[in-house]
Amino acid sequence: MPTAAPTAAADPLDAVVVGAGFAGLYQLHRLRGQGLRVRVFDAAEDVGGTWYWNRYPGCRCDVESVDYSYSFSPELDQEWTWTERYAAQPEILAYLRHVADRFDLRRDITFSTSVTAASFAEDRWTVTTDGGETVSARFLIMATGCLSVLKPPEVDGLDRFAGPVHHTGRWPHEGVDVSGRRVAVIGTGSSGVQSIPLLAADAARLTVFQRTPSYVLPAHNRPLTSEEIADRKANYPEHRAAARTSGFGIPRAPATGERALEVSPAQRRARYQGAYDEGVLIALGGTFADLRLDQAANDTVAEFIRGKIRDRVADPETAEALSPRGYPFGTKRHALDTGYFETYNSEHVELVDLRQTPLVEVTGTGVRTTERLYEVDVLVLATGFDAMTGALLAPDIRGRDGRTLREAWADGPRTHLGLAVAGFPNLFVITGPGSPSVLSNMVVSIEQHADWIADAIAELDRRGLPTIEATPEAEAEWVAHVAELADHTLLPKADSWYIGANVPGKPRVFMAYLGGVGPYRQRCDAEAEAGYPGFRLG
Ligand code: FAD
Ligand code: NAP
């Protein structure tokens, strides 16, 4: 992918944006719209972020495409037509490429270039790349993604394996031909759940190494009808507006105040069944008000899902091994599947329960557990990401007095509103820790942040002020508020990546804001309307 020369290379930059996924693209468009000179860097060879890197078979969104798309351009809404309820990765990437072309964004993006360091002095950020370039800008905006830094499995011998090893988050562009080959998949989160049925369809033998079973619900994916498309295009503005004030970024009536144990088992089951049949990520969790709050209530929905697994998996032992236990439903982002459980009914697919027989090593020819060696030709790692902080802590970011972000976040991430960090003036983070972020339809959250940041910069410029910086007091208050909300729920109980539990040594801090997308937006808007009381404007 050729990289166009930046438009404003010779002029001093207003902003550097790191990342050219959903967030970086829209941030560039917004800032350019108010006359700022912006450069975007991305390690990838093209736009797309998540949808550039994750090309594994079966990769698709878990929020319906008519919701999981930009809302900023009514024209774009009318021009673009989604083909499926849940678009697959190539279609989402095509959409983002279209956006880049439609809004002429590429000329300010430098691809195949990582930002390795950034430091703040004299009201400007100096940003260094692995291409040896150094640029200076007033603002540094990290649109680096919550799920963009890979987490490998903690197992010896990966480098000894003679065959190909592919992480789902760095899938080769030319695809991986597994036909007639023995394939191993390590990991059964969303990426594993989506890829396993398609890998099984082609492979001679598929062995799935599972440590923790996931709560998995059917996507009921299908092509969209022309009536559905026409209807949505006619109502996009109302629909988008409702998404912005909703709890999750998907327009939906909020749960009634009803509690799960207040109704009869038959009523409960009927409610769960209705939601299960919908194929909407948040439907089941929204059936009762207390599913995320009360363990006994949660147990009822967890058991409902285990019953569905028993219905779908022929072998009772395999069904039990695939059944999530020991952590509440809704405390990790659950997966939406197409044929996941049925895959285990095929003769050539085997599930290895790593809780019974843990991983020991990868050898030249396969994967060894405490029980035996499984010989395979291709190894697939669906082992997830160093989520939320991985990409922010990878570059050497230094704020006031040379203090590094790694030092500031040694005990876990600290932000004001998930947008800014005390001691790091003019640094903004899109969908950062402390915002709804990964607990939402992320495109809605991304647009909200990019708009808020652009408005804050416009306000500084109107007032002729060079810097904006979160105060330590506002940051401390927000960190406490985020933790307090989480502690009222069951979410911190799970060893999820929301709390950093998937990365050995990572501080155990619940990283997302649980107050909901709509209320969070109100809080951010109130901050701006009150003249940014949680920030020092310099
Ligand atoms: P990303 O898309 O991750 O883009 C960040 C970019 O920054 C990357 O291209 C990366 O190369 C670049 N970058 C990072 N660090 C540097 C650096 N130092 N220098 C240069 N470049 C850098 N969310 C939903 O709401 N619904 C979904 O259905 C959904 N499905 C998902 C499916 C998968 C497989 C995954 C992994 C995530 C999914 N997500 C989903 C979350 C998804 O990440 C967000 O929805 C969204 O795409 C994030 O956009 P972004 O621009 O913030 O980050
Ligand atoms: P993930 O949810 O973190 O799952 C990683 C899997 O790998 C888990 O089963 C984990 O087991 C396993 N694993 C990790 N290290 C291991 C080790 N050393 N040994 C054995 N098993 C190991 O990652 P993901 O599936 O890539 O999904 C991450 C997030 O991306 C999702 O939660 C979602 O937000 C997003 N996503 C969305 C979609 C979608 O449907 N649109 C698709 C993919 C991803 P443990 O649980 O025991 O650690």
XYZ file of C-alpha atoms and ligand atoms in Angstrom:
639
model
C 0.000 0.000 0.000
C 1.772 3.201 -1.105
C 1.956 5.912 1.497
C 0.991 9.346 0.265
C 3.180 12.227 1.272
C 1.562 14.138 4.111
C -0.125 17.355 3.077
C 1.408 19.484 5.752
C 4.839 17.941 6.158
C 6.603 21.264 6.119
C 4.167 23.047 8.450
C 4.196 22.633 12.201
C 1.682 19.987 13.142
C -1.245 20.512 15.429
C -1.762 16.870 16.230
C -0.242 13.460 15.845
C -2.773 10.638 15.899
C -1.436 7.132 16.482
C -3.583 4.471 14.821
C -5.710 4.391 11.669
C -8.586 2.158 12.737
C -12.130 3.363 13.401
C -10.750 5.830 15.973
C -7.786 7.324 14.132
C -9.694 7.762 10.884
C -12.556 9.654 12.449
C -10.245 11.734 14.650
C -8.290 12.802 11.579
C -11.494 13.733 9.761
C -12.785 15.768 12.712
C -9.567 17.667 13.368
C -9.027 18.370 9.716
C -12.570 19.722 9.589
C -11.578 22.438 12.050
C -8.532 23.404 10.026
C -5.846 21.575 11.994
C -2.740 20.001 10.542
C -2.678 16.366 11.513
C -0.498 13.356 10.840
C -1.531 9.810 11.524
C 0.874 6.900 11.938
C -0.032 3.238 11.833
C 2.145 0.162 12.021
C -0.168 -1.493 9.499
C 0.161 -1.194 5.746
C -3.355 0.121 5.397
C -6.278 1.533 7.334
C -8.606 -0.675 9.368
C -6.897 -1.400 12.699
C -8.644 -4.436 14.189
C -10.169 -5.203 10.800
C -6.831 -4.953 9.047
C -5.082 -7.357 11.410
C -7.731 -9.935 12.353
C -8.272 -11.857 9.113
C -8.833 -15.305 10.584
C -11.660 -17.352 9.063
C -15.008 -16.492 10.631
C -13.940 -13.078 11.912
C -16.977 -10.790 12.068
C -18.512 -8.207 14.369
C -20.626 -9.063 17.416
C -22.662 -5.845 17.237
C -25.005 -5.644 14.258
C -23.362 -3.839 11.350
C -26.068 -1.210 11.076
C -25.018 -0.257 14.624
C -21.331 -1.103 14.369
C -20.583 1.683 11.865
C -19.934 5.410 11.873
C -22.785 7.805 12.495
C -21.028 11.068 11.665
C -22.036 11.224 8.015
C -25.677 10.846 6.947
C -24.405 10.596 3.359
C -22.185 7.655 4.269
C -25.122 5.961 5.970
C -27.104 6.233 2.753
C -24.273 5.244 0.416
C -23.074 2.165 2.230
C -25.160 -0.998 2.287
C -24.319 -3.798 4.696
C -24.997 -7.254 3.297
C -25.275 -9.260 6.512
C -26.581 -8.764 10.009
C -23.032 -9.310 11.285
C -20.616 -8.368 8.520
C -17.476 -10.446 8.101
C -14.014 -8.914 8.394
C -13.468 -8.324 4.629
C -16.676 -6.273 4.447
C -15.819 -4.185 7.512
C -12.318 -3.583 6.161
C -13.820 -2.603 2.780
C -16.066 -0.131 4.632
C -13.117 1.473 6.434
C -11.141 1.642 3.188
C -14.145 3.303 1.579
C -14.314 5.821 4.436
C -10.604 6.589 4.028
C -11.105 7.243 0.304
C -14.505 8.948 0.583
C -13.121 11.513 3.033
C -9.677 11.685 1.407
C -7.924 10.623 4.607
C -4.947 8.672 3.278
C -2.855 11.692 2.344
C -2.216 12.417 6.032
C -1.535 8.819 7.080
C 1.905 7.249 7.184
C 1.575 3.463 7.102
C 4.018 0.717 8.094
C 5.350 3.030 10.791
C 5.210 2.557 14.548
C 5.395 5.368 17.042
C 8.078 4.262 19.469
C 8.423 7.284 21.767
C 6.832 10.613 22.604
C 7.861 13.263 25.094
C 6.300 16.533 26.171
C 8.264 19.762 26.610
C 7.575 23.433 25.987
C 3.931 22.860 25.218
C 4.596 20.350 22.438
C 4.932 16.639 21.949
C 7.978 15.289 20.162
C 7.081 12.002 18.549
C 9.581 9.447 17.256
C 8.870 6.604 14.879
C 10.623 3.358 14.029
C 11.233 4.859 10.598
C 13.676 7.258 12.246
C 11.400 10.256 11.830
C 10.807 12.812 14.574
C 7.845 15.170 14.417
C 6.527 17.762 16.793
C 2.866 18.541 17.460
C 0.742 20.344 20.027
C -1.437 17.329 20.705
C -0.810 13.597 20.849
C -3.869 11.433 20.396
C -3.583 7.724 21.048
C -6.039 5.884 18.807
C -4.002 2.753 19.322
C -6.850 0.354 20.060
C -7.848 -1.615 23.139
C -7.214 -4.956 21.463
C -4.236 -4.398 19.222
C -1.265 -5.834 21.130
C -1.123 -9.619 20.976
C -0.903 -11.845 24.011
C 0.976 -15.058 23.244
C 0.308 -18.202 25.294
C 2.657 -18.742 28.219
C 4.081 -22.003 26.951
C 7.606 -23.116 26.187
C 8.770 -24.216 22.778
C 6.661 -22.118 20.392
C 9.800 -21.283 18.446
C 10.659 -24.996 18.132
C 7.460 -25.837 16.254
C 8.387 -26.876 12.711
C 5.084 -25.869 11.070
C 3.391 -22.498 10.752
C 2.185 -20.689 13.891
C -0.474 -17.998 13.434
C -2.047 -15.714 16.021
C -5.626 -14.853 15.037
C -4.765 -11.177 15.511
C -2.016 -11.298 12.855
C -3.556 -13.648 10.312
C -1.689 -13.740 6.974
C -3.316 -11.733 4.208
C -3.097 -14.598 1.770
C -4.994 -16.854 4.180
C -3.852 -20.172 5.604
C -4.577 -23.350 3.702
C -5.410 -26.000 6.302
C -7.026 -28.471 3.939
C -5.837 -31.983 4.632
C -3.757 -30.779 7.591
C -3.863 -31.383 11.325
C -4.594 -28.114 13.087
C -4.362 -27.152 16.763
C -6.160 -24.108 18.198
C -5.149 -22.781 21.621
C -7.825 -20.515 23.113
C -11.607 -20.463 23.152
C -12.491 -16.777 23.555
C -14.394 -14.952 20.797
C -11.587 -15.402 18.252
C -11.432 -19.143 18.903
C -15.215 -19.468 18.868
C -15.441 -17.727 15.496
C -12.533 -19.495 13.804
C -12.930 -23.063 15.087
C -15.982 -24.010 12.933
C -14.331 -22.750 9.735
C -10.947 -24.286 10.484
C -12.735 -27.568 11.224
C -14.542 -27.403 7.902
C -11.233 -27.562 6.008
C -8.794 -29.337 8.298
C -8.164 -33.081 8.277
C -8.133 -32.995 12.068
C -8.738 -30.174 14.541
C -7.642 -30.261 18.160
C -8.908 -27.465 20.391
C -6.943 -26.708 23.576
C -9.326 -25.062 26.001
C -8.413 -23.664 29.408
C -11.599 -21.717 30.196
C -14.891 -22.380 28.400
C -16.733 -19.253 27.207
C -20.368 -18.318 27.490
C -21.388 -18.502 23.837
C -24.726 -17.488 22.326
C -25.947 -17.972 18.749
C -25.469 -14.987 16.417
C -28.335 -15.994 14.106
C -26.370 -14.252 11.404
C -28.030 -13.965 7.991
C -28.156 -11.692 4.958
C -30.097 -8.483 5.501
C -33.271 -8.168 3.457
C -33.853 -5.222 1.157
C -36.796 -4.182 3.382
C -34.570 -4.131 6.466
C -31.977 -2.062 4.648
C -34.551 0.402 3.335
C -36.132 0.685 6.751
C -32.818 1.389 8.490
C -31.741 3.899 5.850
C -35.017 5.712 6.351
C -34.493 5.818 10.115
C -30.755 6.119 10.547
C -30.759 9.557 12.220
C -33.207 8.502 14.966
C -31.446 5.164 15.351
C -28.006 6.739 15.692
C -29.296 9.309 18.167
C -30.831 6.563 20.302
C -27.523 4.635 20.265
C -25.687 7.636 21.696
C -27.909 7.849 24.763
C -28.272 4.097 25.319
C -26.485 1.995 27.907
C -24.305 0.023 25.510
C -24.323 2.020 22.276
C -27.107 -0.089 20.784
C -30.631 1.344 20.812
C -32.658 -0.923 23.034
C -35.267 -0.514 25.716
C -33.491 -0.638 29.086
C -34.111 -3.663 31.321
C -37.150 -3.312 33.549
C -36.407 -3.225 37.265
C -37.556 -6.830 37.528
C -35.236 -9.272 39.295
C -34.591 -12.767 38.022
C -35.746 -14.592 41.138
C -38.967 -12.590 41.387
C -40.579 -14.529 38.533
C -41.352 -18.242 38.233
C -38.763 -20.608 36.708
C -41.017 -21.047 33.657
C -41.325 -17.277 33.140
C -37.599 -16.874 33.563
C -36.882 -19.583 31.061
C -39.282 -18.077 28.528
C -37.575 -14.715 28.911
C -34.114 -16.266 28.470
C -35.286 -18.283 25.472
C -36.666 -15.177 23.758
C -33.370 -13.352 24.232
C -31.342 -16.394 23.140
C -33.350 -16.532 19.921
C -32.697 -12.872 19.137
C -28.988 -13.213 18.469
C -28.152 -9.808 19.955
C -25.090 -9.503 22.191
C -26.813 -7.652 25.016
C -30.249 -9.302 24.844
C -29.761 -12.071 27.397
C -27.914 -9.909 29.908
C -30.738 -7.369 29.663
C -33.538 -9.755 30.600
C -33.417 -8.909 34.316
C -31.996 -5.989 36.254
C -29.848 -8.019 38.635
C -27.999 -10.511 36.423
C -24.746 -8.556 36.723
C -25.287 -7.770 40.365
C -26.487 -10.883 42.129
C -24.775 -14.268 42.000
C -27.972 -16.261 42.583
C -29.719 -14.432 39.728
C -26.706 -14.935 37.512
C -26.618 -18.658 38.297
C -30.035 -19.029 36.643
C -28.912 -17.569 33.329
C -25.589 -19.431 33.453
C -27.450 -22.709 33.917
C -29.779 -21.824 31.029
C -26.742 -21.429 28.763
C -25.196 -24.694 29.974
C -28.501 -26.404 29.125
C -28.218 -25.068 25.576
C -24.676 -26.448 25.319
C -25.946 -29.879 26.436
C -28.635 -29.649 23.708
C -26.114 -28.742 21.021
C -23.214 -31.081 21.854
C -23.873 -34.791 21.383
C -21.259 -36.201 23.757
C -22.200 -35.397 27.392
C -18.575 -35.339 28.569
C -17.583 -32.879 25.832
C -20.669 -30.787 26.593
C -19.681 -30.596 30.245
C -16.096 -29.673 29.364
C -17.444 -26.857 27.134
C -19.737 -25.557 29.887
C -18.549 -22.405 31.638
C -18.520 -22.640 35.414
C -16.829 -20.717 38.187
C -17.335 -17.238 36.812
C -20.593 -15.351 36.259
C -22.221 -14.831 32.856
C -21.644 -11.307 31.502
C -18.383 -10.761 33.357
C -16.374 -11.337 30.174
C -17.495 -10.172 26.730
C -19.335 -13.311 25.619
C -19.074 -14.621 22.100
C -21.723 -14.896 19.396
C -21.311 -18.076 17.390
C -22.227 -19.711 14.137
C -22.071 -23.489 14.540
C -19.462 -23.445 17.314
C -20.815 -26.157 19.582
C -22.003 -28.359 16.701
C -18.396 -28.438 15.457
C -17.544 -30.709 18.378
C -20.013 -33.300 17.047
C -17.661 -34.048 14.129
C -15.473 -37.107 14.346
C -12.343 -35.222 13.329
C -12.654 -32.525 16.038
C -11.290 -33.112 19.518
C -11.482 -30.949 22.635
C -8.592 -31.068 25.084
C -9.544 -29.741 28.513
C -6.423 -28.027 29.813
C -7.900 -27.820 33.306
C -7.651 -31.621 33.423
C -4.413 -31.966 31.480
C -2.493 -28.659 31.399
C -0.225 -27.542 28.582
C 3.395 -28.562 29.075
C 5.183 -27.436 25.927
C 5.145 -27.041 22.196
C 7.546 -29.432 20.497
C 8.837 -29.558 16.945
C 5.839 -31.672 15.932
C 2.990 -30.692 18.180
C 1.520 -29.698 21.520
C 2.249 -31.680 24.678
C -0.057 -31.736 27.668
C 0.535 -33.555 30.946
C -1.245 -36.490 29.289
C 0.299 -36.837 25.819
C 1.735 -35.226 22.695
C -0.764 -34.103 20.025
C 0.992 -34.101 16.664
C -0.173 -31.267 14.401
C 0.876 -29.459 11.225
C -0.471 -25.957 11.919
C -0.732 -24.131 15.244
C -3.333 -21.381 15.711
C -3.060 -19.083 18.731
C -6.414 -17.555 19.650
C -4.928 -16.347 22.915
C -6.128 -12.752 22.901
C -4.567 -9.396 23.663
C -2.764 -7.299 26.254
C -5.978 -5.331 26.381
C -6.599 -1.636 26.989
C -3.148 -0.666 28.250
C -0.861 -2.790 26.018
C -0.695 -0.356 23.113
C -0.520 2.703 25.383
C 2.446 1.392 27.334
C 4.346 -0.020 24.358
C 5.839 3.313 23.227
C 8.017 5.241 25.668
C 5.636 8.101 26.518
C 7.046 10.830 28.771
C 4.997 13.658 30.190
C 5.884 16.520 32.461
C 9.388 16.295 34.010
C 10.199 13.215 31.962
C 7.824 10.994 33.956
C 6.860 7.952 31.909
C 3.352 6.654 31.445
C 4.668 3.256 32.519
C 5.675 4.801 35.871
C 2.392 6.670 36.218
C 0.437 3.461 35.564
C 2.668 1.040 37.453
C -0.258 0.092 39.730
C -2.808 0.145 36.940
C -4.131 2.757 34.524
C -5.305 6.116 35.901
C -7.217 8.611 33.796
C -9.696 11.415 34.090
C -12.815 10.299 32.179
C -10.773 7.706 30.302
C -9.606 10.578 28.103
C -6.619 12.228 29.756
C -3.843 11.574 32.266
C -2.549 13.935 34.963
C 1.046 14.913 34.243
C 0.607 14.336 30.504
C -0.681 17.627 29.059
C -2.240 17.592 25.595
C -2.283 13.790 25.531
C -5.657 12.225 24.748
C -6.624 8.585 24.673
C -9.539 7.304 22.610
C -11.605 4.673 24.446
C -8.996 4.646 27.173
C -9.190 2.875 30.518
C -11.870 4.492 32.659
C -14.315 4.965 29.777
C -17.121 2.609 28.603
C -14.860 1.502 25.762
C -14.841 -2.297 25.523
C -18.115 -2.467 27.484
C -19.921 -0.855 24.579
C -20.510 -0.766 20.869
C -17.068 0.663 20.354
C -17.790 2.755 17.277
C -20.264 4.840 19.273
C -17.714 5.301 22.061
C -14.959 6.127 19.585
C -16.998 8.843 17.886
C -17.959 10.339 21.224
C -14.316 10.558 22.310
C -13.056 11.912 19.001
C -15.780 14.596 19.084
C -15.034 15.516 22.693
C -11.307 15.804 21.992
C -11.870 17.902 18.864
C -14.233 20.197 20.778
C -11.745 20.574 23.637
C -8.990 21.540 21.201
C -11.332 23.997 19.477
C -12.131 25.573 22.846
C -8.429 25.934 23.690
C -7.843 27.544 20.323
C -10.776 29.906 20.796
C -9.308 31.007 24.109
C -5.734 31.085 22.793
C -4.509 28.574 25.372
C -1.715 26.131 24.609
C -2.387 23.248 27.002
C -5.012 21.166 28.733
C -4.118 18.718 31.475
C -6.201 16.587 33.822
C -5.754 17.577 37.462
C -4.528 14.877 39.864
C -7.628 15.488 42.020
C -10.093 14.954 39.170
C -8.161 11.897 38.064
C -8.164 10.383 41.559
C -11.887 11.024 41.894
C -12.638 9.418 38.533
C -10.450 6.376 39.233
C -12.296 5.860 42.521
C -15.680 6.279 40.819
C -14.835 3.716 38.112
C -13.680 1.222 40.757
C -16.725 1.831 42.935
C -19.116 1.156 40.064
C -17.271 -2.052 39.200
C -17.250 -3.220 42.811
C -21.036 -3.027 42.929
C -21.206 -5.680 40.210
C -20.028 -9.232 39.675
C -17.601 -8.151 36.953
C -14.405 -7.985 39.031
C -15.052 -11.588 40.097
C -13.993 -13.013 36.750
C -10.385 -13.456 35.675
C -11.079 -11.439 32.548
C -8.943 -9.235 30.375
C -11.146 -6.335 31.604
C -9.232 -6.650 34.858
C -5.878 -7.532 33.344
C -6.023 -11.129 34.567
C -5.001 -12.636 31.236
C -1.513 -11.128 31.274
C 0.831 -12.453 33.960
C 2.029 -9.662 36.249
C -0.482 -7.055 35.046
C -2.025 -5.044 37.915
C -5.515 -6.293 38.737
C -7.585 -3.163 38.127
C -11.017 -3.116 36.509
C -10.373 -0.954 33.468
C -13.724 -0.021 31.927
C -16.446 2.362 33.081
C -19.672 0.588 33.933
C -22.025 3.556 34.158
C -23.245 3.184 30.572
C -22.612 4.985 27.302
C -25.415 7.568 27.623
C -24.734 8.653 31.221
C -21.007 8.710 30.500
C -21.554 11.006 27.520
C -23.587 13.333 29.743
C -20.751 13.412 32.268
C -18.193 14.276 29.571
C -20.475 16.938 28.077
C -21.030 18.437 31.529
C -17.261 18.673 31.989
C -16.935 20.657 28.767
C -19.971 22.851 29.443
C -18.645 23.759 32.898
C -15.359 24.931 31.357
C -13.303 21.781 32.092
C -13.132 21.970 35.904
C -11.260 18.646 36.062
C -8.518 20.036 33.852
C -5.922 22.742 34.142
C -5.976 24.928 31.040
C -2.635 26.594 30.531
P -7.823 -0.515 16.386
O -8.801 -0.910 15.369
O -7.231 -1.579 17.228
O -6.683 0.312 15.648
C -5.547 0.714 16.327
C -4.429 0.864 15.324
O -3.343 1.481 15.991
C -3.905 -0.447 14.780
O -3.995 -0.478 13.385
C -2.460 -0.510 15.228
O -1.609 -1.033 14.243
C -2.158 0.945 15.488
N -1.122 1.144 16.499
C -1.129 0.767 17.791
N -0.014 1.176 18.404
C 0.717 1.814 17.471
C 1.971 2.475 17.488
N 2.711 2.583 18.610
N 2.427 3.034 16.344
C 1.696 2.968 15.204
N 0.504 2.357 15.128
C 0.022 1.800 16.254
N -15.919 -4.005 19.078
C -17.245 -3.835 18.963
O -17.791 -2.898 19.522
N -17.993 -4.683 18.207
C -17.445 -5.730 17.559
O -18.141 -6.459 16.896
C -16.047 -5.963 17.703
N -15.452 -7.014 17.110
C -14.104 -7.219 17.295
C -13.519 -8.320 16.676
C -12.180 -8.579 16.881
C -11.540 -9.752 16.213
C -11.425 -7.758 17.734
C -9.980 -8.046 17.997
C -12.005 -6.643 18.316
C -13.354 -6.369 18.078
N -13.970 -5.246 18.636
C -15.313 -5.055 18.484
C -13.167 -4.221 19.281
C -12.475 -3.355 18.188
O -11.134 -3.354 18.497
C -13.107 -1.967 18.133
O -14.478 -2.084 17.846
C -12.529 -1.018 17.082
O -12.269 -1.633 15.864
C -11.299 -0.359 17.637
O -10.894 0.665 16.770
P -9.633 1.577 17.167
O -9.386 2.429 16.003
O -9.869 2.173 18.483
O -8.448 0.537 17.392
P -9.675 -13.762 24.773
O -11.114 -13.530 24.947
O -8.735 -13.169 25.731
O -9.492 -15.336 24.715
C -8.201 -15.910 24.751
C -8.321 -17.401 24.929
O -7.002 -17.952 24.936
C -8.960 -17.787 26.252
O -9.717 -18.943 26.060
C -7.735 -18.056 27.131
O -7.986 -18.915 28.203
C -6.836 -18.697 26.117
N -5.443 -18.642 26.539
C -4.680 -17.531 26.678
N -3.451 -17.875 27.114
C -3.451 -19.216 27.257
C -2.481 -20.137 27.679
N -1.267 -19.758 28.052
N -2.819 -21.435 27.714
C -4.055 -21.837 27.337
N -5.021 -21.002 26.924
C -4.718 -19.704 26.886
O -9.183 -13.289 23.312
P -10.019 -13.218 21.954
O -10.805 -14.439 21.765
O -9.083 -12.813 20.892
O -11.043 -12.038 22.219
C -10.623 -10.827 22.822
C -11.703 -9.791 22.652
O -11.711 -9.300 21.324
C -13.115 -10.293 22.864
O -13.454 -10.379 24.215
C -13.929 -9.284 22.103
O -14.068 -8.090 22.825
C -13.029 -9.028 20.917
N -13.399 -9.950 19.831
C -14.644 -9.845 19.316
C -15.037 -10.708 18.333
C -16.410 -10.632 17.785
O -17.206 -11.502 17.998
N -16.726 -9.619 17.071
C -14.173 -11.676 17.858
C -12.902 -11.748 18.408
C -12.518 -10.878 19.401
P -8.244 -18.282 29.665
O -9.582 -17.643 29.578
O -8.178 -19.437 30.572
O -7.136 -17.289 29.909
